[in-house]
CSV table of C-alpha atoms and ligand atoms in Angstrom, one decimal:
chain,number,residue,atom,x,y,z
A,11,UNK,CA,153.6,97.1,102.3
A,12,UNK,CA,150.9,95.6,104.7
A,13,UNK,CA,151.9,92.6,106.8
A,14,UNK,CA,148.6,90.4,107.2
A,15,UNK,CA,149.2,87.5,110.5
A,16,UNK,CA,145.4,86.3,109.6
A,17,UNK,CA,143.9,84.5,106.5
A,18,UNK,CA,140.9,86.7,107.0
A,19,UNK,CA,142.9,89.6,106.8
A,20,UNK,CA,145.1,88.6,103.8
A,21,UNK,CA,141.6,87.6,102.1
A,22,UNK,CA,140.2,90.7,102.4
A,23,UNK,CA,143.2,93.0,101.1
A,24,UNK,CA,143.4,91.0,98.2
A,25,UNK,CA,139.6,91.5,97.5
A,26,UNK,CA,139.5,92.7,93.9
A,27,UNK,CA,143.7,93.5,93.9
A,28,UNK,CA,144.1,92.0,89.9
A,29,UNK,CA,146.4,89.7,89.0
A,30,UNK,CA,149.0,87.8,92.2
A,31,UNK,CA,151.9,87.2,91.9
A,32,UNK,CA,152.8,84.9,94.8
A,33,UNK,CA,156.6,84.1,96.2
A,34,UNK,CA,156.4,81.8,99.5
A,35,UNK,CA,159.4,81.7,101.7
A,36,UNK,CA,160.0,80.5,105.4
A,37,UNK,CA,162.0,83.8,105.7
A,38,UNK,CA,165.6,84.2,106.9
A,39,UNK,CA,165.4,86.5,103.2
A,40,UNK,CA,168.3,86.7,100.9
A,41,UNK,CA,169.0,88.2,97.4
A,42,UNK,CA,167.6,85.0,96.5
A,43,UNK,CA,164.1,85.3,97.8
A,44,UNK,CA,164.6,89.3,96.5
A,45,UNK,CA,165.5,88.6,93.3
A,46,UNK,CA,162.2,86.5,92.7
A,47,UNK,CA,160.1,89.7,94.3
A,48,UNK,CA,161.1,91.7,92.2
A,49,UNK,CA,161.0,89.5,89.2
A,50,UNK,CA,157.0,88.6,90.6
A,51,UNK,CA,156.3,92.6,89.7
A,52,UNK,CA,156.8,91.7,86.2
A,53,UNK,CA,153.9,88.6,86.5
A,54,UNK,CA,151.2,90.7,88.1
A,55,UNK,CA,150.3,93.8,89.6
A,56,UNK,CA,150.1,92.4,93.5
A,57,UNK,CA,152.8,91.3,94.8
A,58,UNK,CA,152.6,89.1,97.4
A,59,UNK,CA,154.8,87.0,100.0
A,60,UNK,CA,154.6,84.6,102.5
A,61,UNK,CA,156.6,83.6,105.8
A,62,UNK,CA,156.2,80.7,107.7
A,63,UNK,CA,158.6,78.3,108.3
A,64,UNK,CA,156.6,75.0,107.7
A,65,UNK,CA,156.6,71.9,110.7
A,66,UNK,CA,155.5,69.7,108.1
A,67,UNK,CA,158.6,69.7,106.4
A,68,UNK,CA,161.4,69.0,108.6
A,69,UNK,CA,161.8,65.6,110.0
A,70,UNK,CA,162.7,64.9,113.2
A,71,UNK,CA,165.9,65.4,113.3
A,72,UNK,CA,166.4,68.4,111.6
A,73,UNK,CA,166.9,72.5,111.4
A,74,UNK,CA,162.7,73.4,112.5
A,75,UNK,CA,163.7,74.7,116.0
A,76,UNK,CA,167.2,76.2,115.0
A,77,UNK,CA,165.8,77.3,111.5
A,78,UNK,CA,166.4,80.9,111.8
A,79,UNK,CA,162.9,83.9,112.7
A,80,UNK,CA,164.7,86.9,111.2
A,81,UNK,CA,160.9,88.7,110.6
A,82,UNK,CA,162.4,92.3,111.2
A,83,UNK,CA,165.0,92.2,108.5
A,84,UNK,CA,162.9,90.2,106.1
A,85,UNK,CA,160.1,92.8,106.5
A,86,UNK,CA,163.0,95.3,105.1
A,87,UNK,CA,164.3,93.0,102.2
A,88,UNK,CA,160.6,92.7,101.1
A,89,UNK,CA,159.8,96.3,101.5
A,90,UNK,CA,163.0,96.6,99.5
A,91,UNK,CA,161.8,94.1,96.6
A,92,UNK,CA,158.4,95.9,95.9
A,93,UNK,CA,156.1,93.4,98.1
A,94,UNK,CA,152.5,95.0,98.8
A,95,UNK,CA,151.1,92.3,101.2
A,96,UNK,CA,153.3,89.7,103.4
A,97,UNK,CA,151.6,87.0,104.9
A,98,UNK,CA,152.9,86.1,107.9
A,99,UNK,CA,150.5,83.5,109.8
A,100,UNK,CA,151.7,82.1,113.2
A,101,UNK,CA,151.5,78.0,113.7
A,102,UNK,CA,148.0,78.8,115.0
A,103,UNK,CA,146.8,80.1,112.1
A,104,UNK,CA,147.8,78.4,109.7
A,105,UNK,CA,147.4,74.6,111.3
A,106,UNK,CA,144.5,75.3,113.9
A,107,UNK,CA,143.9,71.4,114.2
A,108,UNK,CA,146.5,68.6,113.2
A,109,UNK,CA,146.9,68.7,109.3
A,110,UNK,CA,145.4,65.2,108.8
A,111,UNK,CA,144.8,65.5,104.7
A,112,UNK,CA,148.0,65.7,102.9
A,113,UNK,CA,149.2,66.2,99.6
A,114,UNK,CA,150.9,62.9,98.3
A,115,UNK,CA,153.4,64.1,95.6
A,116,UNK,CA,154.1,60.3,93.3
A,117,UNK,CA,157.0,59.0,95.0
A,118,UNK,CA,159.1,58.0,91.8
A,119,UNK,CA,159.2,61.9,92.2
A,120,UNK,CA,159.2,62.6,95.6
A,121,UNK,CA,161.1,59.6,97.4
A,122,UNK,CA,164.6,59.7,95.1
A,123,UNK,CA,166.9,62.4,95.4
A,124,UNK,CA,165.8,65.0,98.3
A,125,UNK,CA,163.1,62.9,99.3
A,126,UNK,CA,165.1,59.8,99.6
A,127,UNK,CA,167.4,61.6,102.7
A,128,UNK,CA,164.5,63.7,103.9
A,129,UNK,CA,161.5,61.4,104.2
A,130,UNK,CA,158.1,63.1,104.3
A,131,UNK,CA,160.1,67.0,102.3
A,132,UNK,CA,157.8,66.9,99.6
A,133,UNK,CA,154.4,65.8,101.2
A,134,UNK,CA,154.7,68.7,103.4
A,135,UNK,CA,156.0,71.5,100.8
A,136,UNK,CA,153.5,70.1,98.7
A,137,UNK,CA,151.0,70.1,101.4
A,138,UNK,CA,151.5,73.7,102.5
A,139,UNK,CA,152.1,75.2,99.4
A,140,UNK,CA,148.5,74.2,98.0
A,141,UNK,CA,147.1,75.2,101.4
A,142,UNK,CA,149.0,78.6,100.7
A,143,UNK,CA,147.7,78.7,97.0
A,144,UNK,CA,143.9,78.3,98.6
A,145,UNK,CA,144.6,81.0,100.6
A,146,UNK,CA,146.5,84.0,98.4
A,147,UNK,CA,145.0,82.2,95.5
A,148,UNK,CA,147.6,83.7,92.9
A,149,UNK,CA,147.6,83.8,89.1
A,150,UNK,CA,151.3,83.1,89.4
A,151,UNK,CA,154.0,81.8,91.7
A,152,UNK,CA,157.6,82.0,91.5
A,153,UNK,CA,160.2,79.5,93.1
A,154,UNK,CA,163.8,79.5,92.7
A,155,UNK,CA,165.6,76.9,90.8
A,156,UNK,CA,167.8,76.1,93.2
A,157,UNK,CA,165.6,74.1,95.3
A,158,UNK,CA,164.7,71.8,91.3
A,159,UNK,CA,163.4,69.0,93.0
A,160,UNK,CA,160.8,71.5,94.9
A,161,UNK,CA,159.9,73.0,91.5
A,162,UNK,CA,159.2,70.2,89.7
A,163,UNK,CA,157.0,68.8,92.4
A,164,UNK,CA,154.9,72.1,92.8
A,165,UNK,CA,154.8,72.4,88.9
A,166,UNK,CA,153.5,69.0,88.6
A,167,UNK,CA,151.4,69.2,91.6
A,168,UNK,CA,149.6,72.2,89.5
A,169,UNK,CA,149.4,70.6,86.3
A,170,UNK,CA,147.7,67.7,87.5
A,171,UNK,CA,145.6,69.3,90.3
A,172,UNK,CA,144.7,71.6,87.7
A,173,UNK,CA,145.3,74.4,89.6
A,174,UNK,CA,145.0,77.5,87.5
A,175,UNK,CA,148.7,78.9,88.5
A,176,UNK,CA,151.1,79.4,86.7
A,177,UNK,CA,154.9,78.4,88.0
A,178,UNK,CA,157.4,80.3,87.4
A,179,UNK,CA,161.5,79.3,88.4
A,180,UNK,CA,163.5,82.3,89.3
A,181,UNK,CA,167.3,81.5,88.6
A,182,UNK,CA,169.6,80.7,91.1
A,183,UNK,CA,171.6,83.7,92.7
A,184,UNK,CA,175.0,83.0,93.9
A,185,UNK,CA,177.5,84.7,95.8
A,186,UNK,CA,181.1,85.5,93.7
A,187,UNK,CA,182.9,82.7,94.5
A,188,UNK,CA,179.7,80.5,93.3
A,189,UNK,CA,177.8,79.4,96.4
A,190,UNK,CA,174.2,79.7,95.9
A,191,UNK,CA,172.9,81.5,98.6
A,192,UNK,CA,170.4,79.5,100.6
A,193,UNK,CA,169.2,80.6,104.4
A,194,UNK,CA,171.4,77.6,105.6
A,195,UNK,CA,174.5,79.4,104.3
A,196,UNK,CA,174.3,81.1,107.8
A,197,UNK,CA,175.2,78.1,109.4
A,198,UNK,CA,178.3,77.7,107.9
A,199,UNK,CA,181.8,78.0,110.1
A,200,UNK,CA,184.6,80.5,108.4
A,201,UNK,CA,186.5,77.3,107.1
A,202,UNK,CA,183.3,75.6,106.2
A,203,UNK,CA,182.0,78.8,104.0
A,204,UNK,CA,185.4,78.6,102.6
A,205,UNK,CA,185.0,75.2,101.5
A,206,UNK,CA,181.7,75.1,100.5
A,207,UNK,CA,181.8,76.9,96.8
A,208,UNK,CA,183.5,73.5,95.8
A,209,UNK,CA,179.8,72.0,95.2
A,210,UNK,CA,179.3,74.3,93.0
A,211,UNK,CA,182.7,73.9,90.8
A,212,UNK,CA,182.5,69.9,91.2
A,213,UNK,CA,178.6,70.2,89.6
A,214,UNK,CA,180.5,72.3,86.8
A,215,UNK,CA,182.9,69.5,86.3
A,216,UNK,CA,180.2,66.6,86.1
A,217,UNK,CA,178.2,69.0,83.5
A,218,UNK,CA,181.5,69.7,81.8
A,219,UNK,CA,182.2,65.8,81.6
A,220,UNK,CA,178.2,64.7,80.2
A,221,UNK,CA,178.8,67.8,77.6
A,222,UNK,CA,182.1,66.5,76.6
A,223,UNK,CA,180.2,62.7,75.7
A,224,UNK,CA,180.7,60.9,79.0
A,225,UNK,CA,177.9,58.4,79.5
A,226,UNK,CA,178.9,56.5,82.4
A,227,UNK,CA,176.8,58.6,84.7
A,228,UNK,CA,177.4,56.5,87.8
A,229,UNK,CA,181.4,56.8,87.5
A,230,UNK,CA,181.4,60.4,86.3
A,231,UNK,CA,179.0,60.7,89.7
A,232,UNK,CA,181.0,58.6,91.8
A,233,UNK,CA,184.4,60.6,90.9
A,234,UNK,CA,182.3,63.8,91.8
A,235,UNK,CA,181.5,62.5,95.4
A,236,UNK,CA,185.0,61.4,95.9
A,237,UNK,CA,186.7,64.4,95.7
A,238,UNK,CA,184.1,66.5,97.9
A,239,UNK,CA,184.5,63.6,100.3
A,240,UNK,CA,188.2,64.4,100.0
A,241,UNK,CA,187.9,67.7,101.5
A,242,UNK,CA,185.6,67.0,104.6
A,243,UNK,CA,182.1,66.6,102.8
A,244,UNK,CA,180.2,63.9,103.5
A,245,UNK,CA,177.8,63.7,100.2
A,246,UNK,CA,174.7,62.5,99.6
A,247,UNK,CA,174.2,62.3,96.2
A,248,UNK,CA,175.4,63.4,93.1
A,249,UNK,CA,173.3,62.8,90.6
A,250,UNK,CA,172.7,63.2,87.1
A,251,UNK,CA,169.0,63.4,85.8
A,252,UNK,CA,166.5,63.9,83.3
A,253,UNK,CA,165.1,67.8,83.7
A,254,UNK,CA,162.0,67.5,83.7
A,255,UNK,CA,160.9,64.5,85.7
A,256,UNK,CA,164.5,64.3,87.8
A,257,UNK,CA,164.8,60.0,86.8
A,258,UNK,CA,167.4,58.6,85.4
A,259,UNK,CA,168.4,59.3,81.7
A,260,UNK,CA,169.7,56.6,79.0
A,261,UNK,CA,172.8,57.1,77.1
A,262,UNK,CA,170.6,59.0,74.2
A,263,UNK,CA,168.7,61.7,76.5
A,264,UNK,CA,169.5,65.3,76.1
A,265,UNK,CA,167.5,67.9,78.8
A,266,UNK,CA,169.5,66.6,81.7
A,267,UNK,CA,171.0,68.6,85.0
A,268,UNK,CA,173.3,67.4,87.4
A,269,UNK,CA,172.2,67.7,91.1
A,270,UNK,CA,174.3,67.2,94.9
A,271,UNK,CA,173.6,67.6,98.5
A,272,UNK,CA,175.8,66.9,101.0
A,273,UNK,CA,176.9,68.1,104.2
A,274,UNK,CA,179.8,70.5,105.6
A,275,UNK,CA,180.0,69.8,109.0
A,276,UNK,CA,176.4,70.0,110.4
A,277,UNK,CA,175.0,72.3,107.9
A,278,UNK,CA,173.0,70.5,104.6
A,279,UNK,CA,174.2,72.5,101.2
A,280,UNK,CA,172.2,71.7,98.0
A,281,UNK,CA,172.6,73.1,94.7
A,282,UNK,CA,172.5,71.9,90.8
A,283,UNK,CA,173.3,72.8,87.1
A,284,UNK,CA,171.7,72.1,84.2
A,285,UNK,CA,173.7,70.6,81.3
B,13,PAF,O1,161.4,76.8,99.6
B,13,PAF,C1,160.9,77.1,100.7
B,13,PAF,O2,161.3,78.1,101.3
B,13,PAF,C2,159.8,76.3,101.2
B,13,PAF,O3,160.0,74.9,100.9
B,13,PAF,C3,158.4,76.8,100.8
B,13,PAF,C4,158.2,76.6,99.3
B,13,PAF,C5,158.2,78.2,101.2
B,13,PAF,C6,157.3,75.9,101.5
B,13,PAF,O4,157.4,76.0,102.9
């Protein structure tokens, strides 16, 4: 595995390497991120990842400084999950000047859901994941489906950029008692990890009431906040939506997935089912 900190360098491996298959990743690696590695062997025959955990992304307010640099143990989980080049740029490299142009996801997409509590997410994933496409310039990319609202934008984002990538969504890897893993689990207090699985079971209960005929999405959604907020949460949203464009369904839609964030504590859990 060759670890590349310039685009120059990165560039000139790949010269002529076949067919990329690209998963990017701000690092703090977990079976996840490993599990979409080794799925990208399957898509092509250079596998490659990025690290770089992404200013443009985090508002103010949030994780950017306390997000955690854990380059020496991703290096191994990558080794680990068959990667042959790792792009690693520092800030320099990758923003030498102030990123003025932007990718401008539609906000009927982009502003609801995540973007509605995180202002500006999806300009910058977008924004750095096409700068990152320009630069590995893949035949394929993989992103986990945990992160739906993230997929959906990049697929889009491709589809109508005509970018000639194709997206593929890895499945969401959870521990046994159903977390999802995410890098932020690591934030988590004992009693918070304890509590925290309950996203995951109240998501199963909002799936099991749509499949069961409920239609009253906003009570069913409601109930589901309540009783997280019952146990220390304090939730964002919990929403059901139509899969492939995330807005709301009517009573006849099929294709839907239920989605929640919400925090334990200080640390921000996401995580979704599809129905
Ligand atoms: O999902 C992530 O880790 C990030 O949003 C991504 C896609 C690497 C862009 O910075």
């Amino acid at each position: 595995m060759k670890i590349h900190p310039t685009i120059a360098g990165l560039r000139a491996a790949l010269q002529g390497g076949g067919r990329i298959a690209f998963v990017p990743t701000m690092g703090n690696l977990h079976d996840g991120h490993a599990s979409l590695m080794r799925q990208a062997r399957a898509h092509g025959n250079c596998v490659v990842a990025s690290l770089f955990v992404n200013r443009l992304q985090f508002g103010p307010n949030e994780d950017f400084d306390r997000y955690p640099r854990t380059f020496e143990a991703d290096c191994a989980t990558m080794e680990q999950a068959g990667v042959d080049h790792v792009f690693a740029p520092d800030e320099g490299e990758l923003y030498p000047e102030p990123q003025r142009y932007f990718v401008l996801p539609d906000p009927a997409q982009a502003d609801i859901l995540e973007g509605e509590f995180r202002p500006g997410f999806f300009r910058g994933v977008a924004t750095v994941v096409a700068k990152l496409f320009n630069i590995v310039q893949p035949q394929v990319a993989l992103f986990g489906r945990k992160d739906y609202q993230q997929f959906m934008v990049v697929r889009n984002m491709v589809r109508e950029l005509a970018l000639p990538i194709d997206i593929v969504a890895g499945e969401t890897v959870r521990d046994r008692d159903g977390l999802a893993l995410s890098s932020r689990n690591a934030y988590l207090s004992a009693s918070d990890r304890a509590e925290a699985p309950r996203l995951f079971r109240v998501l199963g209960e909002v799936r099991q009431a749509v499949l069961s005929g409920r239609r009253d999405y906003a009570t069913v959604e409601a109930g589901a906040m309540d009783t997280l907020n019952a146990h220390g949460w304090r939730t964002q949203y919990v929403a059901v939506r139509k899969k492939l464009d995330l807005q709301l369904p009517a009573a006849h839609d099929s294709g839907l997935v239920v989605l929640a964030a919400g925090f334990l504590g200080n640390t921000r859990l996401i995580d979704n089912l599809e129905v």
